[in-house]
Coordinates of N, CA, C and O in Angstrom, one line a residue:
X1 N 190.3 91.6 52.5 CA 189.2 92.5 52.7 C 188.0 92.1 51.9 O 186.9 92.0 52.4
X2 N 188.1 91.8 50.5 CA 187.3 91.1 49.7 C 186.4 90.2 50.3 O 185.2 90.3 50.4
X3 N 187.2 89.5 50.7 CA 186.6 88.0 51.5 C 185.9 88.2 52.9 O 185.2 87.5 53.6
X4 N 186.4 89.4 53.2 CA 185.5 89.6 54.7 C 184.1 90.2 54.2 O 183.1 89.8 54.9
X5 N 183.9 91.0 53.0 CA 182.6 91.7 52.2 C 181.6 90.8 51.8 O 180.4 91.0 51.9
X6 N 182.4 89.4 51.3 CA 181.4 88.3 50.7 C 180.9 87.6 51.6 O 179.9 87.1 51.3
X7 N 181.3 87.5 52.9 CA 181.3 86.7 53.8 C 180.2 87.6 54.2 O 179.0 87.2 54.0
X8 N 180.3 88.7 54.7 CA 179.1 89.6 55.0 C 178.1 90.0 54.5 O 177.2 90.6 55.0
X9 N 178.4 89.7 53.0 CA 177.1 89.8 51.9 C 176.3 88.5 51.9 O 175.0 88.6 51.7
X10 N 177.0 87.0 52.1 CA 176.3 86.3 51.9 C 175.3 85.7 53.4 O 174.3 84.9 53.4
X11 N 175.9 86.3 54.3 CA 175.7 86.3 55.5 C 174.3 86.7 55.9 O 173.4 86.0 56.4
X12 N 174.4 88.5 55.3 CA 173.0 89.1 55.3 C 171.5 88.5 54.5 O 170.3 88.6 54.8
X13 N 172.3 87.8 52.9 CA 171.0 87.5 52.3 C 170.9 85.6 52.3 O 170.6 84.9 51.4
X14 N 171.3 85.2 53.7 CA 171.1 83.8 54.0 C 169.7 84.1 54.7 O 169.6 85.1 55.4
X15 N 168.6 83.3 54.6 CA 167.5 83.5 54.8 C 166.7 81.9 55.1 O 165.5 81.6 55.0
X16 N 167.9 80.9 55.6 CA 167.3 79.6 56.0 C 166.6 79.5 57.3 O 165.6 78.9 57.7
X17 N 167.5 80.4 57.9 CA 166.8 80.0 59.4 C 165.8 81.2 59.9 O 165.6 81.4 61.1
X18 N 165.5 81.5 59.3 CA 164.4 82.8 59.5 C 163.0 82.2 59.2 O 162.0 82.9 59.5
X19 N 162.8 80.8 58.6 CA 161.1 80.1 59.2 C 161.7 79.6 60.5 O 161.0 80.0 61.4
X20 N 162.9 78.7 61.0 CA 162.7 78.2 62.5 C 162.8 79.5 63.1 O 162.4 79.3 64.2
X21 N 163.2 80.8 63.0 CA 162.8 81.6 64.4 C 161.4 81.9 63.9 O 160.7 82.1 64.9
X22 N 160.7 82.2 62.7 CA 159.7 82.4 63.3 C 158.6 81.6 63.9 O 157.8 81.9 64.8
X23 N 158.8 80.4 63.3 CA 158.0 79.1 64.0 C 158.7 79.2 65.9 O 158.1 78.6 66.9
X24 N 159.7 79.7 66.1 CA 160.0 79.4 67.9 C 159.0 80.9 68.6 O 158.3 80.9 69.7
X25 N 159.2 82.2 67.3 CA 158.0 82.8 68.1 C 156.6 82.1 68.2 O 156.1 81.4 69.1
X26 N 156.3 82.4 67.6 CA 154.8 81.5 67.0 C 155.0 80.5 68.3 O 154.1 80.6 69.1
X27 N 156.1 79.7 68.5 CA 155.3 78.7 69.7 C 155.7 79.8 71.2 O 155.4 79.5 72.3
X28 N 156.2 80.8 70.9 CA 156.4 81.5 72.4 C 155.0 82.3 72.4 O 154.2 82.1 73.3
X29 N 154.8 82.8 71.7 CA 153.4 83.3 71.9 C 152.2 82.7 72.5 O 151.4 83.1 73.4
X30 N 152.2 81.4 71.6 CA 151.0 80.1 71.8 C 151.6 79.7 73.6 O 150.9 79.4 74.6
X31 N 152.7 79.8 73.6 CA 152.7 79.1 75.2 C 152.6 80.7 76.3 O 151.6 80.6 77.1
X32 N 153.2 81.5 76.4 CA 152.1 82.5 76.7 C 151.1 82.7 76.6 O 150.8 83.0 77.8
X33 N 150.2 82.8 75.9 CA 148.5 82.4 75.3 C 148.1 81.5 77.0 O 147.4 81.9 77.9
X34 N 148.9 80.3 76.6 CA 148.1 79.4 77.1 C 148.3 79.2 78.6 O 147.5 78.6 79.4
X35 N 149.8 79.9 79.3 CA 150.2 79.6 80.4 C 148.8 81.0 80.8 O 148.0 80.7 81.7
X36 N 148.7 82.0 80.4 CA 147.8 82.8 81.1 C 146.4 82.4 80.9 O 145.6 83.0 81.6
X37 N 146.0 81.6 80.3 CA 144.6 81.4 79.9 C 144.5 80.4 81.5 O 144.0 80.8 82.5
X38 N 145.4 78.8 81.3 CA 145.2 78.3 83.0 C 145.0 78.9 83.7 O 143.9 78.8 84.3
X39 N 146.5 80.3 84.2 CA 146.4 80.8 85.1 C 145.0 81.1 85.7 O 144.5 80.8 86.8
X40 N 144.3 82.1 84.6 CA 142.9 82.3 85.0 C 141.7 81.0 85.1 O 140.7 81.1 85.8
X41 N 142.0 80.3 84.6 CA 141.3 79.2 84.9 C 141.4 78.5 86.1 O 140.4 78.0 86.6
X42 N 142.2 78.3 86.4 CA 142.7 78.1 88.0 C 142.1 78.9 89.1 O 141.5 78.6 90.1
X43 N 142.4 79.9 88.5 CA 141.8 81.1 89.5 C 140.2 80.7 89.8 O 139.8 80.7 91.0
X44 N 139.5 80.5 88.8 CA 137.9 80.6 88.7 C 137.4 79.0 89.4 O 136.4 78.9 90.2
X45 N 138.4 77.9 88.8 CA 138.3 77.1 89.9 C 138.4 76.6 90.9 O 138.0 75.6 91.4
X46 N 139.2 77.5 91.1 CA 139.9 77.1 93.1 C 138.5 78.0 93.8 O 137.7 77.7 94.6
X47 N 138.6 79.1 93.1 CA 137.0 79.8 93.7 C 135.6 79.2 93.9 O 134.6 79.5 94.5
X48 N 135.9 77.8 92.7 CA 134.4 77.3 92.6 C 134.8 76.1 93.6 O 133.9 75.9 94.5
X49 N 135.7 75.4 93.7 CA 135.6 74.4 94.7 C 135.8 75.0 96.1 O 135.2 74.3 97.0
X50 N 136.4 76.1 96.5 CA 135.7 76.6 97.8 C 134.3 77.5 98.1 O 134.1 77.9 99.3
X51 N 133.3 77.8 96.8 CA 132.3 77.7 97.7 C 131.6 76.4 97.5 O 130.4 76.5 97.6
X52 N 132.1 75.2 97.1 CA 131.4 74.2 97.3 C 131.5 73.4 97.8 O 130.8 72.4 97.8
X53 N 133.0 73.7 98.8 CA 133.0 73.1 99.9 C 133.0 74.0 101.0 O 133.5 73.5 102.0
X54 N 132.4 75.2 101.1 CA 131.8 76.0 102.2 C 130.3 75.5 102.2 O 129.7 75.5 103.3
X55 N 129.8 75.2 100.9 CA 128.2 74.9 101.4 C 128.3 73.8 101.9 O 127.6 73.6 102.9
X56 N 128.8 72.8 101.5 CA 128.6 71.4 102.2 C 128.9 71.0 103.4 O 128.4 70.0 103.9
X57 N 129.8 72.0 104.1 CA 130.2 72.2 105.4 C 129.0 73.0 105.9 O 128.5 72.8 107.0
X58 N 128.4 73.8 105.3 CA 127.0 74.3 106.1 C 126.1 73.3 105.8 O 126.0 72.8 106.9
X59 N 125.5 72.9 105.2 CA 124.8 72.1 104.8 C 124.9 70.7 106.2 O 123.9 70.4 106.8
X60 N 126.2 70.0 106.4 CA 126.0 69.6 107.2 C 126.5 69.9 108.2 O 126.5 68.9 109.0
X61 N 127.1 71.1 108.8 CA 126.4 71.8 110.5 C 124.8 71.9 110.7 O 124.4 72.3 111.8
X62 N 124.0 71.7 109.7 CA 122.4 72.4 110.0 C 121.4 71.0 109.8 O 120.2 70.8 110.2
X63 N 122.3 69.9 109.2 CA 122.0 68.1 110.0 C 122.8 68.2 110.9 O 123.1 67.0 111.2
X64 N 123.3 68.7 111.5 CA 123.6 68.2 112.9 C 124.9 67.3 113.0 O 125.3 67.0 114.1
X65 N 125.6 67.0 111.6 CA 127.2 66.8 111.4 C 128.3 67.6 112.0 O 128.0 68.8 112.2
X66 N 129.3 67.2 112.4 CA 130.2 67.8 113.1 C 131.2 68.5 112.1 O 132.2 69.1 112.6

């Protein structure tokens, strides 16, 4: 039983791997950050390349392009 206590004592105050999980948040965060920032960027330019290929389609129906 001794040995199950130490094992659990030294268990609790091991503290190696507690910079790599916080460095794996830190990059979960930064890649959320950034997967939503595209998203929205995407958004704004799929909007800008179709009205700029709606004017150029008017633009040439009004020369007389097909």
């Amino acid at each position: 039983m001794q040995g199950l206590k130490s094992l659990a004592g030294r268990f609790a105050g091991d503290t190696s791997g507690a910079t790599s999980i916080e460095y794996g948040l830190i990059a979960v965060l930064i890649a959320v950050g950034a997967i939503g920032g595209m998203q929205a960027l995407g958004g704004g330019i799929s909007g800008s390349w179709g009205t700029t290929a709606q004017k150029v389609s008017e633009a040439m129906k009004s020369a007389g392009q097909p």
